[in-house]
Amino acid sequence: LEHFINWYDGGAQGNPLCRDKVRVFDFEMATIEHVYAENATERDEELDTLLDTLGNLTILSQFENNNVGAASFAEKRAVFAASTSALNQQIAAEPVWTADIILARKLRLVEIGTKVFII
């Protein structure tokens, strides 16, 4: 979905265009990161119910993931902001990480996916 953000944000008109056709990903080096950490030191009951949902997950390199681990959202924001991923930069733009943001992000990702991947 990362490469179709501009198309989607521009109104999703016509056929989706990939913004970067030359980038190569090493999926063996990619990891799924929980924005609200699986092992957060400060637990939030509301966020715990959304822990493994799409809106709370993102992709980071193994190196980035190892560096953030169980860190709080405030501590992870710098890593997300420095990411080359627009999706991660959008996460970093959030001042706090709440259940409402997780749910809204999930809906956005699903909507983008259903517009890009038409069966």
mmCIF file of C-alpha atoms in Angstrom:
data_model
loop_
_atom_site.group_PDB
_atom_site.id
_atom_site.type_symbol
_atom_site.label_atom_id
_atom_site.label_comp_id
_atom_site.label_asym_id
_atom_site.label_seq_id
_atom_site.Cartn_x
_atom_site.Cartn_y
_atom_site.Cartn_z
ATOM 1 C CA LEU A 1 0.000 0.000 0.000
ATOM 2 C CA GLU A 2 2.950 2.269 0.672
ATOM 3 C CA HIS A 3 3.464 3.013 -3.010
ATOM 4 C CA PHE A 4 -0.129 3.976 -3.696
ATOM 5 C CA ILE A 5 -0.533 6.588 -0.946
ATOM 6 C CA ASN A 6 -0.152 9.571 -3.302
ATOM 7 C CA TRP A 7 -2.732 8.134 -5.697
ATOM 8 C CA TYR A 8 -5.164 7.450 -2.871
ATOM 9 C CA ASP A 9 -4.628 10.808 -1.159
ATOM 10 C CA GLY A 10 -5.121 12.515 -4.532
ATOM 11 C CA GLY A 11 -8.651 11.162 -4.764
ATOM 12 C CA ALA A 12 -8.058 7.607 -6.030
ATOM 13 C CA GLN A 13 -9.120 8.494 -9.567
ATOM 14 C CA GLY A 14 -8.280 6.232 -12.502
ATOM 15 C CA ASN A 15 -5.826 3.373 -12.141
ATOM 16 C CA PRO A 16 -3.481 3.359 -9.162
ATOM 17 C CA LEU A 17 0.092 4.231 -10.037
ATOM 18 C CA CYS A 18 3.042 2.936 -8.076
ATOM 19 C CA ARG A 19 5.212 5.907 -7.046
ATOM 20 C CA ASP A 20 8.516 4.012 -7.044
ATOM 21 C CA LYS A 21 9.012 1.139 -9.479
ATOM 22 C CA VAL A 22 12.745 0.744 -8.909
ATOM 23 C CA ARG A 23 12.877 0.272 -5.140
ATOM 24 C CA VAL A 24 13.864 -3.240 -4.124
ATOM 25 C CA PHE A 25 12.797 -4.658 -0.774
ATOM 26 C CA ASP A 26 14.554 -7.388 1.115
ATOM 27 C CA PHE A 27 11.543 -8.943 2.805
ATOM 28 C CA GLU A 28 13.835 -11.172 4.847
ATOM 29 C CA MET A 29 15.040 -8.021 6.625
ATOM 30 C CA ALA A 30 11.549 -6.608 7.208
ATOM 31 C CA THR A 31 9.696 -7.123 10.460
ATOM 32 C CA ILE A 32 6.219 -6.368 11.707
ATOM 33 C CA GLU A 33 6.321 -3.833 14.515
ATOM 34 C CA HIS A 34 3.586 -3.129 17.041
ATOM 35 C CA VAL A 35 3.263 0.648 17.364
ATOM 36 C CA TYR A 36 1.786 0.167 20.831
ATOM 37 C CA ALA A 37 4.330 -2.387 22.011
ATOM 38 C CA GLU A 38 3.506 -6.023 22.732
ATOM 39 C CA ASN A 39 5.597 -5.766 25.876
ATOM 40 C CA ALA A 40 4.880 -2.166 26.822
ATOM 41 C CA THR A 41 6.082 -1.361 30.313
ATOM 42 C CA GLU A 42 3.057 0.867 30.877
ATOM 43 C CA ARG A 43 -0.029 -1.160 29.937
ATOM 44 C CA ASP A 44 -3.170 0.467 28.549
ATOM 45 C CA GLU A 45 -6.243 -1.748 28.776
ATOM 46 C CA GLU A 46 -7.949 -0.104 25.792
ATOM 47 C CA LEU A 47 -4.849 -0.388 23.589
ATOM 48 C CA ASP A 48 -4.265 -3.972 24.729
ATOM 49 C CA THR A 49 -7.515 -4.970 22.978
ATOM 50 C CA LEU A 50 -6.157 -3.500 19.709
ATOM 51 C CA LEU A 51 -2.599 -4.810 20.047
ATOM 52 C CA ASP A 52 -2.566 -7.228 17.097
ATOM 53 C CA THR A 53 -4.927 -5.308 14.819
ATOM 54 C CA LEU A 54 -3.908 -3.864 11.462
ATOM 55 C CA GLY A 55 -4.062 -0.273 12.694
ATOM 56 C CA ASN A 56 -1.416 -0.947 15.338
ATOM 57 C CA LEU A 57 1.024 -2.746 13.036
ATOM 58 C CA THR A 58 3.662 -1.400 10.692
ATOM 59 C CA ILE A 59 6.791 -2.591 8.913
ATOM 60 C CA LEU A 60 10.316 -1.790 10.073
ATOM 61 C CA SER A 61 13.728 -3.180 9.300
ATOM 62 C CA GLN A 62 15.108 -5.702 11.779
ATOM 63 C CA PHE A 63 17.630 -3.092 12.915
ATOM 64 C CA GLU A 64 14.934 -0.468 13.567
ATOM 65 C CA ASN A 65 12.681 -2.993 15.281
ATOM 66 C CA ASN A 66 15.484 -4.178 17.564
ATOM 67 C CA ASN A 67 16.186 -0.566 18.535
ATOM 68 C CA VAL A 68 12.606 0.289 19.495
ATOM 69 C CA GLY A 69 11.440 -3.014 21.001
ATOM 70 C CA ALA A 70 9.096 -2.344 23.907
ATOM 71 C CA ALA A 71 9.650 1.418 23.831
ATOM 72 C CA SER A 72 6.747 3.777 24.324
ATOM 73 C CA PHE A 73 5.107 5.511 21.377
ATOM 74 C CA ALA A 74 6.832 8.759 22.329
ATOM 75 C CA GLU A 75 10.196 7.000 22.090
ATOM 76 C CA LYS A 76 9.337 5.280 18.792
ATOM 77 C CA ARG A 77 8.172 8.455 17.036
ATOM 78 C CA ALA A 78 11.699 9.472 16.015
ATOM 79 C CA VAL A 79 12.259 6.107 14.308
ATOM 80 C CA PHE A 80 8.944 6.388 12.465
ATOM 81 C CA ALA A 81 9.698 10.002 11.474
ATOM 82 C CA ALA A 82 13.116 9.032 10.052
ATOM 83 C CA SER A 83 11.636 6.148 8.063
ATOM 84 C CA THR A 84 11.508 6.280 4.271
ATOM 85 C CA SER A 85 7.979 4.883 4.554
ATOM 86 C CA ALA A 86 5.173 7.429 4.194
ATOM 87 C CA LEU A 87 2.988 5.151 6.303
ATOM 88 C CA ASN A 88 5.520 5.278 9.146
ATOM 89 C CA GLN A 89 5.918 9.034 8.770
ATOM 90 C CA GLN A 90 2.144 9.370 9.137
ATOM 91 C CA ILE A 91 2.344 7.402 12.384
ATOM 92 C CA ALA A 92 5.088 9.748 13.612
ATOM 93 C CA ALA A 93 2.869 12.747 12.865
ATOM 94 C CA GLU A 94 0.439 11.631 15.567
ATOM 95 C CA PRO A 95 1.079 13.413 18.886
ATOM 96 C CA VAL A 96 -0.153 10.399 20.878
ATOM 97 C CA TRP A 97 -1.155 6.839 19.998
ATOM 98 C CA THR A 98 -4.759 6.171 20.985
ATOM 99 C CA ALA A 99 -7.458 3.601 20.307
ATOM 100 C CA ASP A 100 -9.265 6.084 18.047
ATOM 101 C CA ILE A 101 -6.122 6.602 15.956
ATOM 102 C CA ILE A 102 -5.535 2.849 15.693
ATOM 103 C CA LEU A 103 -9.112 2.262 14.536
ATOM 104 C CA ALA A 104 -8.987 5.152 12.040
ATOM 105 C CA ARG A 105 -5.659 3.916 10.653
ATOM 106 C CA LYS A 106 -7.056 0.403 10.239
ATOM 107 C CA LEU A 107 -10.033 1.738 8.283
ATOM 108 C CA ARG A 108 -7.737 3.872 6.103
ATOM 109 C CA LEU A 109 -5.443 0.930 5.300
ATOM 110 C CA VAL A 110 -8.390 -1.320 4.477
ATOM 111 C CA GLU A 111 -9.918 1.362 2.255
ATOM 112 C CA ILE A 112 -6.642 1.918 0.391
ATOM 113 C CA GLY A 113 -6.220 -1.835 -0.035
ATOM 114 C CA THR A 114 -9.711 -2.318 -1.420
ATOM 115 C CA LYS A 115 -9.193 0.492 -3.934
ATOM 116 C CA VAL A 116 -5.782 -0.759 -5.076
ATOM 117 C CA PHE A 117 -6.382 -4.514 -5.075
ATOM 118 C CA ILE A 118 -9.612 -4.980 -6.979
ATOM 119 C CA ILE A 119 -10.692 -8.573 -7.565
#
